[in-house]
Every structure is written in structure tokens, then in C-alpha cells.
Coordinates of C-alpha atoms and ligand atoms in Angstrom, one line a residue:
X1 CA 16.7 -10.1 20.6
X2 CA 15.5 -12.5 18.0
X3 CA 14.1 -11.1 14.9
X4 CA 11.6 -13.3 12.7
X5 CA 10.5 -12.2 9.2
X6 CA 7.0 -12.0 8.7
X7 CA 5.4 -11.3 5.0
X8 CA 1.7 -10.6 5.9
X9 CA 0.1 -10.9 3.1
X10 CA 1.4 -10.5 -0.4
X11 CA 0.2 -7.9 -3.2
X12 CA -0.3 -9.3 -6.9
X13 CA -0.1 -5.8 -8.9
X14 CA -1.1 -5.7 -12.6
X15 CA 2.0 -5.6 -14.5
X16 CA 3.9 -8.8 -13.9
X17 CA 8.0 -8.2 -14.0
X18 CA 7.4 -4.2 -15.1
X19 CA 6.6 -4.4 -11.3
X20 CA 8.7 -7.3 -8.8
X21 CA 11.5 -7.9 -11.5
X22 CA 11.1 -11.0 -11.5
X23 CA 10.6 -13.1 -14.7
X24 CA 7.0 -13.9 -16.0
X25 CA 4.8 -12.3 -18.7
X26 CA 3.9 -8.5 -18.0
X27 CA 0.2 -9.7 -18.3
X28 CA 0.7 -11.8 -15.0
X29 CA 0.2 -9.9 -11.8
X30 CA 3.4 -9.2 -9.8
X31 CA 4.0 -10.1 -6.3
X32 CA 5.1 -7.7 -3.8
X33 CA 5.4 -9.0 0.2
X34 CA 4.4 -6.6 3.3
X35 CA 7.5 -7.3 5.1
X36 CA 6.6 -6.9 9.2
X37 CA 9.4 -7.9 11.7
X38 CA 8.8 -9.8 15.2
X39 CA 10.8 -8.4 17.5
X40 CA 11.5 -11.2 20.2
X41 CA 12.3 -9.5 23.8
X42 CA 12.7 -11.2 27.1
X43 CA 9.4 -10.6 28.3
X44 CA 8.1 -8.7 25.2
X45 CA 6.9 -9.3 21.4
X46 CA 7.5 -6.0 19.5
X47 CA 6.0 -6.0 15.7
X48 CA 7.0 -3.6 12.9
X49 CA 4.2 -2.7 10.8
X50 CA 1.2 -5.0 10.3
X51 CA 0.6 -5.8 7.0
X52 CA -3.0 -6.8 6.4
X53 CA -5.4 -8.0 9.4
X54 CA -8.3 -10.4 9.7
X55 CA -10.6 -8.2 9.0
X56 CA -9.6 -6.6 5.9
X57 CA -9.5 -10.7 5.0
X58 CA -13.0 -11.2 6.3
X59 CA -14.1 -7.6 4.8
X60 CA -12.2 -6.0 2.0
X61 CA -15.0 -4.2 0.8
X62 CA -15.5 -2.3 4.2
X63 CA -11.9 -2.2 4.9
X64 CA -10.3 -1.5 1.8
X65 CA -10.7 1.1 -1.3
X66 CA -11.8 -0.3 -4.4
X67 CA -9.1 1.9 -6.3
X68 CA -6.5 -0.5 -4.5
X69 CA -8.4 -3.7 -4.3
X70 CA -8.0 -3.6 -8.0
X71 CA -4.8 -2.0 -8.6
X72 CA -2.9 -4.6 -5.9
X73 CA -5.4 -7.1 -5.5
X74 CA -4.3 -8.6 -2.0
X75 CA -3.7 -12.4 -1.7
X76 CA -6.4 -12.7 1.6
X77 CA -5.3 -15.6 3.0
X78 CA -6.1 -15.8 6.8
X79 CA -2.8 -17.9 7.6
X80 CA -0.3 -15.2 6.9
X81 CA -1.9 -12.7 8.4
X82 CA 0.8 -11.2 11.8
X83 CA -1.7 -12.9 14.3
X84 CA -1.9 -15.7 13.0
X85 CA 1.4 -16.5 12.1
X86 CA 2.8 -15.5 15.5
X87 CA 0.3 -17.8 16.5
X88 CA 1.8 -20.6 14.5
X89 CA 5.1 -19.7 16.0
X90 CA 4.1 -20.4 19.3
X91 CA 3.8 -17.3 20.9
X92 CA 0.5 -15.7 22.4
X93 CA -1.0 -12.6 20.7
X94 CA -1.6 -11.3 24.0
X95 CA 2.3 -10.6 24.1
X96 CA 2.5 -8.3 21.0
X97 CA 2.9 -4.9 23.9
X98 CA 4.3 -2.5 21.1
X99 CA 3.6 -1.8 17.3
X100 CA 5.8 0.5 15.5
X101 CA 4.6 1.4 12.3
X102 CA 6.5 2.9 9.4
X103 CA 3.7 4.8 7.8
X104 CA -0.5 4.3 8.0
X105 CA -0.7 2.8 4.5
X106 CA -3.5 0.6 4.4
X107 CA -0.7 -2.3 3.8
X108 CA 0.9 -1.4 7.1
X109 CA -1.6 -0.6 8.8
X110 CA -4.5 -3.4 8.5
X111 CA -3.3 -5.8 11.4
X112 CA -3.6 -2.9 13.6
X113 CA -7.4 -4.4 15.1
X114 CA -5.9 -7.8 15.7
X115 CA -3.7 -6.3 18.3
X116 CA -6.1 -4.1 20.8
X117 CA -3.8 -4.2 23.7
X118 CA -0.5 -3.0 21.6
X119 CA 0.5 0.7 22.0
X120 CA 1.2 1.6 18.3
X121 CA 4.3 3.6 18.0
X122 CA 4.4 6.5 14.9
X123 CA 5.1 10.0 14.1
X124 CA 3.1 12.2 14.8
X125 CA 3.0 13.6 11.3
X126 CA 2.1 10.5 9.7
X127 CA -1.1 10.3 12.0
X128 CA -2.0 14.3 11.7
X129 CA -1.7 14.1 7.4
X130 CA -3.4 10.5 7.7
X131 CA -6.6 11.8 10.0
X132 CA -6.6 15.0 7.7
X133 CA -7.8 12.9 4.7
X134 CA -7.1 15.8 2.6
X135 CA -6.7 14.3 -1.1
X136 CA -8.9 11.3 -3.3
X137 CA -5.8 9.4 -3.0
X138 CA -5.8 10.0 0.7
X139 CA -9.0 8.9 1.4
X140 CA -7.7 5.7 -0.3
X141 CA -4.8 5.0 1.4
X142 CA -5.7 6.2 4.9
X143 CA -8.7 4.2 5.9
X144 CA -10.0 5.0 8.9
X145 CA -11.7 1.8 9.0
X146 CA -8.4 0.3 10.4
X147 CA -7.5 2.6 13.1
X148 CA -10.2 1.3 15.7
X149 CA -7.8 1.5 18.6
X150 CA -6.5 5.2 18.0
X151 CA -6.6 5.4 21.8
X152 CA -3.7 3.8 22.1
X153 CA -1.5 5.4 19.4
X154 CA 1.6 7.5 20.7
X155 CA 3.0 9.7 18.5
X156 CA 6.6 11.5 18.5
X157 CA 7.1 15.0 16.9
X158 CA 10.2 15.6 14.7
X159 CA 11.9 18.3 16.4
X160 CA 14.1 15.9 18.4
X161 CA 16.4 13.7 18.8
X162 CA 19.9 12.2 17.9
X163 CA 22.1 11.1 15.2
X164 CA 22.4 7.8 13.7
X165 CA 24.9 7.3 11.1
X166 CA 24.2 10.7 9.7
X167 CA 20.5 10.2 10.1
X168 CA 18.8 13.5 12.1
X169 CA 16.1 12.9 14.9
X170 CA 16.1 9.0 15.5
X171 CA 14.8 8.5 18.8
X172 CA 14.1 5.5 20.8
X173 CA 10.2 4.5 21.8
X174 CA 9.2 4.8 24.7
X175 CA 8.4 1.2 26.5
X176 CA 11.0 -0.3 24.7
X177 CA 14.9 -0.6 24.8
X178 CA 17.2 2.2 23.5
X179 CA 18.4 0.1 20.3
X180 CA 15.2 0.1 18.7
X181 CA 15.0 3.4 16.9
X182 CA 12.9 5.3 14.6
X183 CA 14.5 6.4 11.6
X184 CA 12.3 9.8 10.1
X185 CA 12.6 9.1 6.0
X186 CA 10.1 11.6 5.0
X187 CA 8.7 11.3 1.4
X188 CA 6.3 8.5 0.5
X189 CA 4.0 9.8 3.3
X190 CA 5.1 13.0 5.6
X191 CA 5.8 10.8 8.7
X192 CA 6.8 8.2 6.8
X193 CA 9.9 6.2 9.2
X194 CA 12.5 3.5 9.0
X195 CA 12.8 1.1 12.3
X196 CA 16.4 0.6 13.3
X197 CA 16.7 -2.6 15.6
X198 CA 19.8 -4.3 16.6
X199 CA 21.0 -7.5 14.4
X200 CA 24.0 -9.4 15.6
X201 CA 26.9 -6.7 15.4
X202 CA 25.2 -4.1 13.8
X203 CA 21.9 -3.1 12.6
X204 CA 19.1 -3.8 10.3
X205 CA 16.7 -1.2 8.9
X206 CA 13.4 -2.0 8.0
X207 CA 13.0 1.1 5.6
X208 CA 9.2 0.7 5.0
X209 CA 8.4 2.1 1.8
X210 CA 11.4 4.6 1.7
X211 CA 11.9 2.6 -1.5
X212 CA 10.4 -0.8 -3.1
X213 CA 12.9 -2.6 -5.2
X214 CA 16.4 -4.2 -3.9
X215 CA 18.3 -2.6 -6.8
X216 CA 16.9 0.8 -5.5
X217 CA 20.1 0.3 -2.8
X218 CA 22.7 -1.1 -5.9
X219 CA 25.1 1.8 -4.7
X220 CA 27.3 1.6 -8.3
X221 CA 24.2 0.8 -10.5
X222 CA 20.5 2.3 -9.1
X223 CA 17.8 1.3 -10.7
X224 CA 14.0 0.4 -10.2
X225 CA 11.3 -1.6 -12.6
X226 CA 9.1 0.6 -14.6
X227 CA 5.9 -0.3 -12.3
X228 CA 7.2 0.6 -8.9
X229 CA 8.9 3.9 -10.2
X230 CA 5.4 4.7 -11.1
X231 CA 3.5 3.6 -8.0
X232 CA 6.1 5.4 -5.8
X233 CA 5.8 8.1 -8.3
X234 CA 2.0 8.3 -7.7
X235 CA 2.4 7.9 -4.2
X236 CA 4.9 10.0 -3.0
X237 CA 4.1 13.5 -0.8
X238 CA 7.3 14.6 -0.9
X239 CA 9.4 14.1 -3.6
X240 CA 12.7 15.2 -3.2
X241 CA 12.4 14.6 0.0
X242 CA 12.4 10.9 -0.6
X243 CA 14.8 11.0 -3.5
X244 CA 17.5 12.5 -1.0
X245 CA 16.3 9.8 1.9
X246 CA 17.2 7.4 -1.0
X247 CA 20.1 8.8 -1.7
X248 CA 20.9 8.7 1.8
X249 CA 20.7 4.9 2.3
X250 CA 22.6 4.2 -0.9
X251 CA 25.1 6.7 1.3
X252 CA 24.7 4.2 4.1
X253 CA 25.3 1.5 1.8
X254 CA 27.9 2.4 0.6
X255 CA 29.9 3.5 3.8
X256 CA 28.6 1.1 6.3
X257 CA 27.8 -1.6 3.9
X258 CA 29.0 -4.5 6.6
X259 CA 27.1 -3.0 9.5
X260 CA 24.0 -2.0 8.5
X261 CA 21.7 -4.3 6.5
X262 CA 19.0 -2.4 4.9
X263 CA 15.4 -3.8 3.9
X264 CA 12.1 -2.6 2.7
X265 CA 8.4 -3.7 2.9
X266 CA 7.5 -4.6 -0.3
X267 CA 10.6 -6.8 -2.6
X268 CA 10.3 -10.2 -1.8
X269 CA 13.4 -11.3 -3.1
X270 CA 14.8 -9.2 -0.1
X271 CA 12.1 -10.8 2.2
X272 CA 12.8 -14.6 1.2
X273 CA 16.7 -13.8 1.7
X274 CA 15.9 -12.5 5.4
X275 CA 13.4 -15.0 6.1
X276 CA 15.1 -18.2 4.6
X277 CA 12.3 -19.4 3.6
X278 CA 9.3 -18.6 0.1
X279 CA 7.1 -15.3 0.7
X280 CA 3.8 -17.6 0.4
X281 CA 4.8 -19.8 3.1
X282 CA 4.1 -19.0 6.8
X283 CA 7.1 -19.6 9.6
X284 CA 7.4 -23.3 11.1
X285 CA 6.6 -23.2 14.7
X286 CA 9.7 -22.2 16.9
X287 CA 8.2 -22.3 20.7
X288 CA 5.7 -23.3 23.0
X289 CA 4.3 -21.3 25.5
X290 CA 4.3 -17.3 26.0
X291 CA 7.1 -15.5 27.2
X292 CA 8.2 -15.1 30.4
X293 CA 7.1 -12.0 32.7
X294 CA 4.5 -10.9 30.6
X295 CA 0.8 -10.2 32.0
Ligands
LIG301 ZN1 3.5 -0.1 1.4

């Protein structure tokens, strides 16, 4: 399996460095990356979360709530949206057969239209408190205007599954091979997940939103920027439900340091380590062709 690191689309948040960290004035926006994976199979393309699509480029107005437009301000630039830049890589669309998503955010969720043929992987408690639309801040987040393909959605309930380095109900997906795994992290959302898939000898964890800055997982010295403490703060349905999944992957840090690289969606020093390459640049082309055995 080859993974490829996809940012699709980057966030520039008001705030500047109080938010990514990085240096530049605090009246400057910030830039935060939606981190999606490519999963290259033998005769599959598997992609972890979405980031934003080509219509929420074409529409943000319909797509999008003006509460986030504002507060995130999206950088809508066709090129680095997942289709295309799988495109660019060489591979046909056609091929992406599985999404698994970490949470319906609207910065997860958005590429979800450019894929109609995908069956989209998730809990099934991040698409029961997502439909509910129960809150203001709900009705932001979860837009329905996404989900135009909710036919194909398979959901997995909580009660089951195995352990995973301490972890409690991972379970493989069904379609795919046992080594991909969700990983429940309950907290920003209520089915909010991790996606375990395997990375040379061990593992890497795509965490989602689980947390948002790398220094989050600094297992002798935790610490987050001002900004993202308060957007996770905001955003969070469960808190000390996510402050002990934190805790936990600090845990896993700590202990399996060597074998289990953990990332999340949103810290693009993280994502330009992974990918090798800047956040605002899509991936050079690595293939002709689509692959093999698929229909
Ligand atoms: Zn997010």
C-alpha cells in the first residue's frame, strides 16, 4: 500500500500565529491544511476524508455557512481539491471505491459529491448527531448540502470490536483489507474517528481533528496556540471525552513512539513533513493509467 498526502484545500483563520504557530503578525490569517490520505491498493484507491470539493469551490455560498466562510475563509482553489489532484497524479477518479471519513465537518466532508461511486465509510454516531442538526453551531458545521450521495454511506455502531494498542472498538471496513482500521476518538464530534492504516513496519494514524496542533502530541511538554485551544474549545461535543482521547495518544506516543506515527488534519507543519513537499503545492504526477482490476 502506498500512501500519498493530500492537503485539500487550506484554511486561512483570523489570528495569524495565535492559530498555526507559525511566525507572522497575529493580524495575518493563519493557515491550517485539510490533511486527506490516498490510500494506494492493488486494484483500489481508498481516500481519508475529503477536504473541500468542487462544488463548495464553485458555490460557497450554497455549500458553506457564512459563520465559517468568515471565521476560516477557505483558500478555493480548484487544483487542490482530492479529485483533482488525484487526477494530477495519474490515477482515474473512477477508482476512488471507498471513503472513510473521520468526522462530517464541513472540511472533511465537502469532496464527498466529487466521488458518487465511493461507499463512504463512518460511524454511525457521527451521521445520526450530524442528520439531527440539533444546535446553531450544528447547522453550521453539518451541511447537508454536501451529503448528496447519503445512499451510499455505511455506518458502523460502537458496541464492537477489538483492541488496538489499548484503543477499544477499532474495527476494519468492510470492502477493504483488515489493516485499515477505524480508530473511535470521541469528543470533537460524537463519532468523531481516527484511520489506522499500515506504514512500512508499523502504523500511521490519521487522527482527524482528535487534536489540531503538533505540540498537542509533545509527550514531556503539551501545549497548543491560543486560537486552536479555542476553536477546539468551541467545537468540541464532548469534552473530557476528547481530553482523555488526547491523553491517550500522547499515551501512544509515548509507549510506541517508533511504531506508530501519529497525524492530524489540520497542522501543516505535520502535513509538509509527511508529504515532502509545501501545503499550497499540489503532488507531481506519479502514474499513468488507472489501476489494474478495477471496473
Ligand atoms: Zn476539521
Amino acid at each position: 500500500m502506498r500512501i500519498h498526502h493530500l492537503n485539500c484545500i487550506s484554511t486561512c483563520p483570523l489570528g495569524g500565529r495565535l492559530m498555526d504557530g507559525c511566525a507572522g503578525p497575529l493580524l495575518e490569517r493563519g493557515h491550517l491544511t485539510c490533511h486527506c490520505l490516498l490510500l494506494e491498493l492493488d486494484t483500489t484507491l481508498v481516500l481519508v476524508d475529503t477536504g473541500f470539493g468542487l462544488r463548495d469551490v464553485a458555490n460557497p455560498r450554497g455549500r458553506l455557512s457564512a459563520f465559517f466562510l468568515g471565521l476560516v475563509s477557505p483558500e478555493f482553489r480548484e487544483e487542490m481539491t482530492a479529485i483533482r489532484q488525484i487526477e494530477r497524479l495519474g490515477f482515474d477518479p473512477r477508482d476512488v471505491r471507498h471513503i472513510v471519513l473521520t468526522h462530517l465537518d464541513f472540511d472533511h466532508a465537502g469532496g464527498l459529491d466529487d466521488f458518487p461511486h465511493a461507499t463512504v465509510h463512518m460511524l454511525a454516531a457521527e451521521r445520526d448527531h450530524a442528520q439531527a442538526q440539533k444546535t446553531w453551531l450544528d447547522r453550521q458545521r453539518f451541511r447537508p448540502q454536501q451529503w448528496s450521495y447519503r445512499d451510499k454511506w455505511n455506518v458502523y455502531p460502537m458496541s464492537s470490536g477489538e483492541q488496538w494498542f489499548g484503543f477499544k472498538r477499532v474495527r476494519p471496513l468492510d470492502g477493504l483489507p483488515p489493516d485499515i482500521a477505524m480508530v473511535p476518538l470521541i469528543g470533537h464530534t460524537l463519532g468523531h474517528a481516527g484511520v489506522a492504516v499500515p506504514r512500512g513496519d508499523g502504523w500511521l494514524l490519521q487522527a482527524g481533528d482528535a487534536y489540531f496542533f503538533r505540540d498537542e502530541m509533545n509527550i514531556d511538554l503539551p501545549r497548543c496556540t491560543p486560537g486552536l485551544r479555542f476553536y477546539q474549545w468551541m467545537m468540541e461535543k464532548d469534552r473530557s471525552a476528547r481530553l482523555r482521547n488526547q491523553e491517550r495518544l500522547r499515551d501512544l506516543c509515548r509507549t510506541h513512539g517508533s511504531e506508530v506515527l501519529i497525524c492530524c488534519a489540520h497542522d501543516i507543519l505535520e502535513f509538509e513533513r509527511l508529504a515532502d513537499r509545501e501545503a499550497g503545492r499540489p503532488p507531481e504526477r506519479v502514474r499513468a493509467g488507472v489501476i489494474a482490476g478495477a471496473a
